């Protein structure tokens, strides 16, 4: 077949030419797409504003090009000169990864080089990185090591409208950093002026230690520019908070979206979403479908149901290509949502809230919105934090339906009634007002900000919540009697990328001699849905689980999964591969297959298992860097269970006469979740790690303990033996 190129070139074209040409074509297409984005027309204006003011607020419709383009404009304008970086925060891991990958592609480089990302448990950057996409939580962690964020010339706080807890803390923190970087004399960390404004913080002292007493801040790095980007119009709040910062609006394109409501409330929204998907697929013209679900488990079960039922579609029908996207999905799979559906197929994207604003997925014409979101909820009076599925706000529902009208007029199917919509809250309450703040308070303390109540929050969290968090940290021993970070416990706890309770558990376990087991348990607790139970194979899945089950509870069951996996897969692989140098791609593919087969046979979710193994490695790194030993208690699980009691005494529950349980610290009535190996076993006393609220309160990830261990191992919390009335020592205020 004659090549198209022969029309333009006399030279016979080889395969390399084709590659080069398609590469060039691809680059050109990318460039054209970039130029057509709404933000392109205001590029110069944006750069000018950043040059002349400290803080800029950018408001623009999702998809207008804020996240991918603005950092590149600043990069071209020279903001990365002299080895400085531009940091862009994202509330979500997935967004950080996919956006960095996209921007790397646009800049003609590989992710990890000039453009990189950093998320908890994964750092894909290098010394040449200039644009760094990261979760807001990671930037907070960086501030612990480098309180002036001296490597950054600009920090872009993206998706500010999401108002995650970390974003809100960053607001206050960055305002302070800006002030301090304005002082010309921050070249010495022992500078008096800096001391007087609280700059010589505990964290800085640590830096001084790390750098052998040499200040890391010898070189003046100039002012810190701040860009706050948001997809909603709540400009005033941001501008007021940032001392009257200028706002620039990026005009987006939005086509009309037709909204449909159900006539009556849907009892089973998953089933309703499933039916609606097929209805759209059979009746509506081409265009991809985006379904908003609440979490990984839901997405996975929907994915299976869709695949099963799609096999019954008539032969002539379009194919249905199902692509999931959620935080725990391995990055290589996350990019699949951006690939267009092949000819003859329609793409159905099953997404968590992530697709609401942080990700712009091209090609979507239909949105299915059950109107729910998984959110953290906190009761400051009981001190209980739980994950609950709650209705979205009106603003969220609108944002979701907007996803259907980015490229052409679209349709949004809300799986609830118009009446229910009218009753939704207008906007979402910032996370900082509905979360346990223990982690944030610990981070602030580690940054040397002792007066947490006086911290410059954009929206102040309620006082009770802060006091409760201080109490919590005090009970865990992270704070001393003066309310300062304790040494070494509090310092060490703040170093772990874990909730304070888990960080403490790691430290306790090294004293108990079971840190290897705790490491495994906490890694497993950090992933969602380890066991995989298809609806049509419940019996088989439950049987498979029995192989790992420990009668003592879920923590040991988790450990067993990792142990048996290691024995059967890791060791097997090692034995099988005679020469490690032959471990080429074929071999690693083989390994992949062995792992996958093992997971399938054992009804284990391979994605979750892999992530857990990765997390275990990372936490182990933190332990080792603190010089803490990784020791195993071997077969002596009594030691481990006592360690769990000593670590999670705040989450203990006791059986009541009617068979339900009473959480000892909150006095709440709870039940054992059906997914627990202890379900139906009714042990007298347990510790748990998770509280899930559906129609009732369930505890999950549970291990049975002896109630007498509580006063023995946590005497500061449980007055001797009087377990019916646990007294709580409060922090003196
Ligand atoms: O941040 P904002 O919502 O304003 O837009 P963006 O994320 O910068 O996206 C701009 C454009 O890049 C959109 O048209 C997306 O379709 C495209 N994009 C993409 O194709 N692949 C990605 N991974 C990210 C963005
Ligand atoms: Mg964006």
mmCIF file with all atom_site columns, C-alpha atoms in Angstrom, residues 419-585:
data_model
loop_
_atom_site.group_PDB
_atom_site.id
_atom_site.type_symbol
_atom_site.label_atom_id
_atom_site.label_alt_id
_atom_site.label_comp_id
_atom_site.label_asym_id
_atom_site.label_entity_id
_atom_site.label_seq_id
_atom_site.pdbx_PDB_ins_code
_atom_site.Cartn_x
_atom_site.Cartn_y
_atom_site.Cartn_z
_atom_site.occupancy
_atom_site.B_iso_or_equiv
_atom_site.pdbx_formal_charge
_atom_site.auth_seq_id
_atom_site.auth_comp_id
_atom_site.auth_asym_id
_atom_site.auth_atom_id
_atom_site.pdbx_PDB_model_num
ATOM 1   C CA . UNK A 1 419 ? -37.545 17.159  45.720 1.00 0.00 ? 419 UNK A CA 1
ATOM 2   C CA . UNK A 1 420 ? -34.457 15.535  47.175 1.00 0.00 ? 420 UNK A CA 1
ATOM 3   C CA . UNK A 1 421 ? -32.280 17.867  45.135 1.00 0.00 ? 421 UNK A CA 1
ATOM 4   C CA . UNK A 1 422 ? -34.077 20.887  46.577 1.00 0.00 ? 422 UNK A CA 1
ATOM 5   C CA . UNK A 1 423 ? -33.302 19.616  50.071 1.00 0.00 ? 423 UNK A CA 1
ATOM 6   C CA . UNK A 1 424 ? -29.552 19.257  49.532 1.00 0.00 ? 424 UNK A CA 1
ATOM 7   C CA . UNK A 1 425 ? -27.173 21.667  51.268 1.00 0.00 ? 425 UNK A CA 1
ATOM 8   C CA . UNK A 1 426 ? -25.995 24.468  48.988 1.00 0.00 ? 426 UNK A CA 1
ATOM 9   C CA . UNK A 1 427 ? -22.290 23.878  49.465 1.00 0.00 ? 427 UNK A CA 1
ATOM 10  C CA . UNK A 1 428 ? -20.069 21.293  51.086 1.00 0.00 ? 428 UNK A CA 1
ATOM 11  C CA . UNK A 1 429 ? -18.791 22.050  54.564 1.00 0.00 ? 429 UNK A CA 1
ATOM 12  C CA . UNK A 1 430 ? -14.957 22.347  54.527 1.00 0.00 ? 430 UNK A CA 1
ATOM 13  C CA . UNK A 1 431 ? -13.374 19.127  55.715 1.00 0.00 ? 431 UNK A CA 1
ATOM 14  C CA . UNK A 1 432 ? -11.612 20.892  58.551 1.00 0.00 ? 432 UNK A CA 1
ATOM 15  C CA . UNK A 1 433 ? -14.995 21.402  60.183 1.00 0.00 ? 433 UNK A CA 1
ATOM 16  C CA . UNK A 1 434 ? -15.983 17.766  60.049 1.00 0.00 ? 434 UNK A CA 1
ATOM 17  C CA . UNK A 1 435 ? -12.800 15.838  60.774 1.00 0.00 ? 435 UNK A CA 1
ATOM 18  C CA . UNK A 1 436 ? -10.704 14.591  63.573 1.00 0.00 ? 436 UNK A CA 1
ATOM 19  C CA . UNK A 1 437 ? -7.823  17.070  63.685 1.00 0.00 ? 437 UNK A CA 1
ATOM 20  C CA . UNK A 1 438 ? -5.316  14.962  65.588 1.00 0.00 ? 438 UNK A CA 1
ATOM 21  C CA . UNK A 1 439 ? -3.092  14.500  62.576 1.00 0.00 ? 439 UNK A CA 1
ATOM 22  C CA . UNK A 1 440 ? -3.183  18.172  61.625 1.00 0.00 ? 440 UNK A CA 1
ATOM 23  C CA . UNK A 1 441 ? -2.503  19.297  65.167 1.00 0.00 ? 441 UNK A CA 1
ATOM 24  C CA . UNK A 1 442 ? 0.444   16.915  65.370 1.00 0.00 ? 442 UNK A CA 1
ATOM 25  C CA . UNK A 1 443 ? 1.834   18.339  62.121 1.00 0.00 ? 443 UNK A CA 1
ATOM 26  C CA . UNK A 1 444 ? 1.346   21.925  63.281 1.00 0.00 ? 444 UNK A CA 1
ATOM 27  C CA . UNK A 1 445 ? 3.074   21.170  66.561 1.00 0.00 ? 445 UNK A CA 1
ATOM 28  C CA . UNK A 1 446 ? 5.928   19.563  64.659 1.00 0.00 ? 446 UNK A CA 1
ATOM 29  C CA . UNK A 1 447 ? 6.173   22.756  62.613 1.00 0.00 ? 447 UNK A CA 1
ATOM 30  C CA . UNK A 1 448 ? 6.609   24.660  65.832 1.00 0.00 ? 448 UNK A CA 1
ATOM 31  C CA . UNK A 1 449 ? 3.119   26.149  65.767 1.00 0.00 ? 449 UNK A CA 1
ATOM 32  C CA . UNK A 1 450 ? 2.102   25.569  69.334 1.00 0.00 ? 450 UNK A CA 1
ATOM 33  C CA . UNK A 1 451 ? -0.886  27.856  69.484 1.00 0.00 ? 451 UNK A CA 1
ATOM 34  C CA . UNK A 1 452 ? -3.143  25.746  67.328 1.00 0.00 ? 452 UNK A CA 1
ATOM 35  C CA . UNK A 1 453 ? -6.277  27.517  68.510 1.00 0.00 ? 453 UNK A CA 1
ATOM 36  C CA . UNK A 1 454 ? -4.799  30.816  67.342 1.00 0.00 ? 454 UNK A CA 1
ATOM 37  C CA . UNK A 1 455 ? -3.659  29.526  63.939 1.00 0.00 ? 455 UNK A CA 1
ATOM 38  C CA . UNK A 1 456 ? -4.780  31.626  60.957 1.00 0.00 ? 456 UNK A CA 1
ATOM 39  C CA . UNK A 1 457 ? -7.428  29.271  59.543 1.00 0.00 ? 457 UNK A CA 1
ATOM 40  C CA . UNK A 1 458 ? -9.634  30.479  56.689 1.00 0.00 ? 458 UNK A CA 1
ATOM 41  C CA . UNK A 1 459 ? -12.528 28.771  58.454 1.00 0.00 ? 459 UNK A CA 1
ATOM 42  C CA . UNK A 1 460 ? -11.845 28.059  62.069 1.00 0.00 ? 460 UNK A CA 1
ATOM 43  C CA . UNK A 1 461 ? -12.550 24.487  63.093 1.00 0.00 ? 461 UNK A CA 1
ATOM 44  C CA . UNK A 1 462 ? -14.717 24.274  66.150 1.00 0.00 ? 462 UNK A CA 1
ATOM 45  C CA . UNK A 1 463 ? -12.894 24.742  69.408 1.00 0.00 ? 463 UNK A CA 1
ATOM 46  C CA . UNK A 1 464 ? -14.150 21.470  70.852 1.00 0.00 ? 464 UNK A CA 1
ATOM 47  C CA . UNK A 1 465 ? -12.622 19.598  67.914 1.00 0.00 ? 465 UNK A CA 1
ATOM 48  C CA . UNK A 1 466 ? -9.219  21.179  68.463 1.00 0.00 ? 466 UNK A CA 1
ATOM 49  C CA . UNK A 1 467 ? -9.327  20.580  72.197 1.00 0.00 ? 467 UNK A CA 1
ATOM 50  C CA . UNK A 1 468 ? -10.412 17.003  71.598 1.00 0.00 ? 468 UNK A CA 1
ATOM 51  C CA . UNK A 1 469 ? -7.470  16.494  69.235 1.00 0.00 ? 469 UNK A CA 1
ATOM 52  C CA . UNK A 1 470 ? -5.064  17.945  71.777 1.00 0.00 ? 470 UNK A CA 1
ATOM 53  C CA . UNK A 1 471 ? -6.469  15.548  74.352 1.00 0.00 ? 471 UNK A CA 1
ATOM 54  C CA . UNK A 1 472 ? -6.153  12.665  71.947 1.00 0.00 ? 472 UNK A CA 1
ATOM 55  C CA . UNK A 1 473 ? -2.482  13.448  71.283 1.00 0.00 ? 473 UNK A CA 1
ATOM 56  C CA . UNK A 1 474 ? -1.852  13.919  74.962 1.00 0.00 ? 474 UNK A CA 1
ATOM 57  C CA . UNK A 1 475 ? -3.419  10.548  75.711 1.00 0.00 ? 475 UNK A CA 1
ATOM 58  C CA . UNK A 1 476 ? -1.174  8.967   73.096 1.00 0.00 ? 476 UNK A CA 1
ATOM 59  C CA . UNK A 1 477 ? 1.814   10.622  74.715 1.00 0.00 ? 477 UNK A CA 1
ATOM 60  C CA . UNK A 1 478 ? 2.654   12.770  71.680 1.00 0.00 ? 478 UNK A CA 1
ATOM 61  C CA . UNK A 1 479 ? 2.258   15.961  73.720 1.00 0.00 ? 479 UNK A CA 1
ATOM 62  C CA . UNK A 1 480 ? 3.760   16.719  77.079 1.00 0.00 ? 480 UNK A CA 1
ATOM 63  C CA . UNK A 1 481 ? 2.117   18.502  80.005 1.00 0.00 ? 481 UNK A CA 1
ATOM 64  C CA . UNK A 1 482 ? 2.897   21.874  78.454 1.00 0.00 ? 482 UNK A CA 1
ATOM 65  C CA . UNK A 1 483 ? 1.084   20.862  75.289 1.00 0.00 ? 483 UNK A CA 1
ATOM 66  C CA . UNK A 1 484 ? 4.339   20.701  73.332 1.00 0.00 ? 484 UNK A CA 1
ATOM 67  C CA . UNK A 1 485 ? 5.521   17.853  71.174 1.00 0.00 ? 485 UNK A CA 1
ATOM 68  C CA . UNK A 1 486 ? 7.098   15.220  73.416 1.00 0.00 ? 486 UNK A CA 1
ATOM 69  C CA . UNK A 1 487 ? 10.631  14.094  72.790 1.00 0.00 ? 487 UNK A CA 1
ATOM 70  C CA . UNK A 1 488 ? 11.202  11.569  71.313 1.00 0.00 ? 488 UNK A CA 1
ATOM 71  C CA . UNK A 1 489 ? 7.689   10.066  71.086 1.00 0.00 ? 489 UNK A CA 1
ATOM 72  C CA . UNK A 1 490 ? 5.825   13.041  69.612 1.00 0.00 ? 490 UNK A CA 1
ATOM 73  C CA . UNK A 1 491 ? 8.645   13.877  67.212 1.00 0.00 ? 491 UNK A CA 1
ATOM 74  C CA . UNK A 1 492 ? 8.866   10.347  65.983 1.00 0.00 ? 492 UNK A CA 1
ATOM 75  C CA . UNK A 1 493 ? 5.111   10.079  65.579 1.00 0.00 ? 493 UNK A CA 1
ATOM 76  C CA . UNK A 1 494 ? 5.052   13.197  63.432 1.00 0.00 ? 494 UNK A CA 1
ATOM 77  C CA . UNK A 1 495 ? 7.627   11.644  61.094 1.00 0.00 ? 495 UNK A CA 1
ATOM 78  C CA . UNK A 1 496 ? 5.427   8.749   60.003 1.00 0.00 ? 496 UNK A CA 1
ATOM 79  C CA . UNK A 1 497 ? 3.105   9.341   57.067 1.00 0.00 ? 497 UNK A CA 1
ATOM 80  C CA . UNK A 1 498 ? 0.379   7.755   59.182 1.00 0.00 ? 498 UNK A CA 1
ATOM 81  C CA . UNK A 1 499 ? -2.483  8.748   61.453 1.00 0.00 ? 499 UNK A CA 1
ATOM 82  C CA . UNK A 1 500 ? -1.140  9.409   64.964 1.00 0.00 ? 500 UNK A CA 1
ATOM 83  C CA . UNK A 1 501 ? -2.790  6.258   66.265 1.00 0.00 ? 501 UNK A CA 1
ATOM 84  C CA . UNK A 1 502 ? -1.003  4.084   63.703 1.00 0.00 ? 502 UNK A CA 1
ATOM 85  C CA . UNK A 1 503 ? 2.269   5.942   64.129 1.00 0.00 ? 503 UNK A CA 1
ATOM 86  C CA . UNK A 1 504 ? 2.059   5.285   67.855 1.00 0.00 ? 504 UNK A CA 1
ATOM 87  C CA . UNK A 1 505 ? 1.267   1.617   67.215 1.00 0.00 ? 505 UNK A CA 1
ATOM 88  C CA . UNK A 1 506 ? 4.448   1.289   65.165 1.00 0.00 ? 506 UNK A CA 1
ATOM 89  C CA . UNK A 1 507 ? 6.503   2.754   67.987 1.00 0.00 ? 507 UNK A CA 1
ATOM 90  C CA . UNK A 1 508 ? 4.805   0.635   70.648 1.00 0.00 ? 508 UNK A CA 1
ATOM 91  C CA . UNK A 1 509 ? 5.359   -2.497  68.573 1.00 0.00 ? 509 UNK A CA 1
ATOM 92  C CA . UNK A 1 510 ? 9.094   -2.015  68.514 1.00 0.00 ? 510 UNK A CA 1
ATOM 93  C CA . UNK A 1 511 ? 8.998   -2.082  72.310 1.00 0.00 ? 511 UNK A CA 1
ATOM 94  C CA . UNK A 1 512 ? 6.803   -5.176  72.361 1.00 0.00 ? 512 UNK A CA 1
ATOM 95  C CA . UNK A 1 513 ? 9.063   -6.966  69.889 1.00 0.00 ? 513 UNK A CA 1
ATOM 96  C CA . UNK A 1 514 ? 6.449   -7.398  67.193 1.00 0.00 ? 514 UNK A CA 1
ATOM 97  C CA . UNK A 1 515 ? 7.132   -4.518  64.821 1.00 0.00 ? 515 UNK A CA 1
ATOM 98  C CA . UNK A 1 516 ? 7.276   -6.886  61.858 1.00 0.00 ? 516 UNK A CA 1
ATOM 99  C CA . UNK A 1 517 ? 3.704   -7.974  62.541 1.00 0.00 ? 517 UNK A CA 1
ATOM 100 C CA . UNK A 1 518 ? 2.478   -4.434  63.221 1.00 0.00 ? 518 UNK A CA 1
ATOM 101 C CA . UNK A 1 519 ? 4.080   -3.276  60.007 1.00 0.00 ? 519 UNK A CA 1
ATOM 102 C CA . UNK A 1 520 ? 2.154   -5.901  58.071 1.00 0.00 ? 520 UNK A CA 1
ATOM 103 C CA . UNK A 1 521 ? -1.106  -5.144  59.882 1.00 0.00 ? 521 UNK A CA 1
ATOM 104 C CA . UNK A 1 522 ? -0.894  -1.386  59.369 1.00 0.00 ? 522 UNK A CA 1
ATOM 105 C CA . UNK A 1 523 ? 0.055   -1.752  55.714 1.00 0.00 ? 523 UNK A CA 1
ATOM 106 C CA . UNK A 1 524 ? -3.009  -3.934  55.236 1.00 0.00 ? 524 UNK A CA 1
ATOM 107 C CA . UNK A 1 525 ? -5.201  -1.516  57.202 1.00 0.00 ? 525 UNK A CA 1
ATOM 108 C CA . UNK A 1 526 ? -4.084  1.238   54.824 1.00 0.00 ? 526 UNK A CA 1
ATOM 109 C CA . UNK A 1 527 ? -5.691  -0.383  51.781 1.00 0.00 ? 527 UNK A CA 1
ATOM 110 C CA . UNK A 1 528 ? -9.317  -0.829  50.942 1.00 0.00 ? 528 UNK A CA 1
ATOM 111 C CA . UNK A 1 529 ? -11.040 -4.172  50.263 1.00 0.00 ? 529 UNK A CA 1
ATOM 112 C CA . UNK A 1 530 ? -8.318  -6.761  50.444 1.00 0.00 ? 530 UNK A CA 1
ATOM 113 C CA . UNK A 1 531 ? -10.690 -9.666  50.108 1.00 0.00 ? 531 UNK A CA 1
ATOM 114 C CA . UNK A 1 532 ? -12.688 -9.911  46.976 1.00 0.00 ? 532 UNK A CA 1
ATOM 115 C CA . UNK A 1 533 ? -16.126 -11.498 47.078 1.00 0.00 ? 533 UNK A CA 1
ATOM 116 C CA . UNK A 1 534 ? -17.945 -11.738 43.769 1.00 0.00 ? 534 UNK A CA 1
ATOM 117 C CA . UNK A 1 535 ? -21.700 -11.805 44.222 1.00 0.00 ? 535 UNK A CA 1
ATOM 118 C CA . UNK A 1 536 ? -22.040 -15.113 42.440 1.00 0.00 ? 536 UNK A CA 1
ATOM 119 C CA . UNK A 1 537 ? -19.200 -16.796 44.296 1.00 0.00 ? 537 UNK A CA 1
ATOM 120 C CA . UNK A 1 538 ? -19.776 -15.788 47.881 1.00 0.00 ? 538 UNK A CA 1
ATOM 121 C CA . UNK A 1 539 ? -19.407 -19.333 49.168 1.00 0.00 ? 539 UNK A CA 1
ATOM 122 C CA . UNK A 1 540 ? -16.152 -20.005 47.330 1.00 0.00 ? 540 UNK A CA 1
ATOM 123 C CA . UNK A 1 541 ? -14.716 -16.662 48.434 1.00 0.00 ? 541 UNK A CA 1
ATOM 124 C CA . UNK A 1 542 ? -15.624 -17.309 52.061 1.00 0.00 ? 542 UNK A CA 1
ATOM 125 C CA . UNK A 1 543 ? -14.036 -20.740 51.892 1.00 0.00 ? 543 UNK A CA 1
ATOM 126 C CA . UNK A 1 544 ? -10.871 -19.253 50.468 1.00 0.00 ? 544 UNK A CA 1
ATOM 127 C CA . UNK A 1 545 ? -10.758 -16.715 53.272 1.00 0.00 ? 545 UNK A CA 1
ATOM 128 C CA . UNK A 1 546 ? -10.817 -19.512 55.862 1.00 0.00 ? 546 UNK A CA 1
ATOM 129 C CA . UNK A 1 547 ? -7.243  -20.407 54.899 1.00 0.00 ? 547 UNK A CA 1
ATOM 130 C CA . UNK A 1 548 ? -6.065  -17.078 56.307 1.00 0.00 ? 548 UNK A CA 1
ATOM 131 C CA . UNK A 1 549 ? -8.608  -16.587 59.053 1.00 0.00 ? 549 UNK A CA 1
ATOM 132 C CA . UNK A 1 550 ? -7.391  -16.299 62.604 1.00 0.00 ? 550 UNK A CA 1
ATOM 133 C CA . UNK A 1 551 ? -9.860  -16.917 65.394 1.00 0.00 ? 551 UNK A CA 1
ATOM 134 C CA . UNK A 1 552 ? -8.259  -13.996 67.191 1.00 0.00 ? 552 UNK A CA 1
ATOM 135 C CA . UNK A 1 553 ? -9.380  -11.511 64.597 1.00 0.00 ? 553 UNK A CA 1
ATOM 136 C CA . UNK A 1 554 ? -8.759  -9.521  61.481 1.00 0.00 ? 554 UNK A CA 1
ATOM 137 C CA . UNK A 1 555 ? -5.302  -8.122  62.204 1.00 0.00 ? 555 UNK A CA 1
ATOM 138 C CA . UNK A 1 556 ? -3.753  -11.565 62.432 1.00 0.00 ? 556 UNK A CA 1
ATOM 139 C CA . UNK A 1 557 ? -5.804  -12.637 59.429 1.00 0.00 ? 557 UNK A CA 1
ATOM 140 C CA . UNK A 1 558 ? -4.230  -9.780  57.456 1.00 0.00 ? 558 UNK A CA 1
ATOM 141 C CA . UNK A 1 559 ? -0.785  -10.820 58.609 1.00 0.00 ? 559 UNK A CA 1
ATOM 142 C CA . UNK A 1 560 ? -1.532  -14.397 57.542 1.00 0.00 ? 560 UNK A CA 1
ATOM 143 C CA . UNK A 1 561 ? -2.367  -13.228 54.037 1.00 0.00 ? 561 UNK A CA 1
ATOM 144 C CA . UNK A 1 562 ? 1.025   -11.580 53.721 1.00 0.00 ? 562 UNK A CA 1
ATOM 145 C CA . UNK A 1 563 ? 2.812   -14.527 55.300 1.00 0.00 ? 563 UNK A CA 1
ATOM 146 C CA . UNK A 1 564 ? 1.191   -17.135 53.099 1.00 0.00 ? 564 UNK A CA 1
ATOM 147 C CA . UNK A 1 565 ? 1.653   -14.933 50.059 1.00 0.00 ? 565 UNK A CA 1
ATOM 148 C CA . UNK A 1 566 ? 5.353   -14.612 50.831 1.00 0.00 ? 566 UNK A CA 1
ATOM 149 C CA . UNK A 1 567 ? 5.726   -18.351 51.290 1.00 0.00 ? 567 UNK A CA 1
ATOM 150 C CA . UNK A 1 568 ? 3.810   -19.384 48.223 1.00 0.00 ? 568 UNK A CA 1
ATOM 151 C CA . UNK A 1 569 ? 4.663   -16.644 45.748 1.00 0.00 ? 569 UNK A CA 1
ATOM 152 C CA . UNK A 1 570 ? 7.816   -14.790 46.762 1.00 0.00 ? 570 UNK A CA 1
ATOM 153 C CA . UNK A 1 571 ? 9.755   -17.859 47.844 1.00 0.00 ? 571 UNK A CA 1
ATOM 154 C CA . UNK A 1 572 ? 8.425   -19.909 44.936 1.00 0.00 ? 572 UNK A CA 1
ATOM 155 C CA . UNK A 1 573 ? 9.571   -17.239 42.517 1.00 0.00 ? 573 UNK A CA 1
ATOM 156 C CA . UNK A 1 574 ? 12.963  -16.973 44.042 1.00 0.00 ? 574 UNK A CA 1
ATOM 157 C CA . UNK A 1 575 ? 13.451  -20.739 43.798 1.00 0.00 ? 575 UNK A CA 1
ATOM 158 C CA . UNK A 1 576 ? 12.219  -20.816 40.220 1.00 0.00 ? 576 UNK A CA 1
ATOM 159 C CA . UNK A 1 577 ? 14.414  -18.095 38.806 1.00 0.00 ? 577 UNK A CA 1
ATOM 160 C CA . UNK A 1 578 ? 17.758  -19.746 38.442 1.00 0.00 ? 578 UNK A CA 1
ATOM 161 C CA . UNK A 1 579 ? 19.644  -16.748 37.207 1.00 0.00 ? 579 UNK A CA 1
ATOM 162 C CA . UNK A 1 580 ? 18.455  -13.327 38.267 1.00 0.00 ? 580 UNK A CA 1
ATOM 163 C CA . UNK A 1 581 ? 20.064  -11.729 35.227 1.00 0.00 ? 581 UNK A CA 1
ATOM 164 C CA . UNK A 1 582 ? 17.553  -13.561 33.069 1.00 0.00 ? 582 UNK A CA 1
ATOM 165 C CA . UNK A 1 583 ? 14.829  -11.802 34.980 1.00 0.00 ? 583 UNK A CA 1
ATOM 166 C CA . UNK A 1 584 ? 13.963  -9.821  31.921 1.00 0.00 ? 584 UNK A CA 1
ATOM 167 C CA . UNK A 1 585 ? 10.583  -8.537  30.921 1.00 0.00 ? 585 UNK A CA 1
#
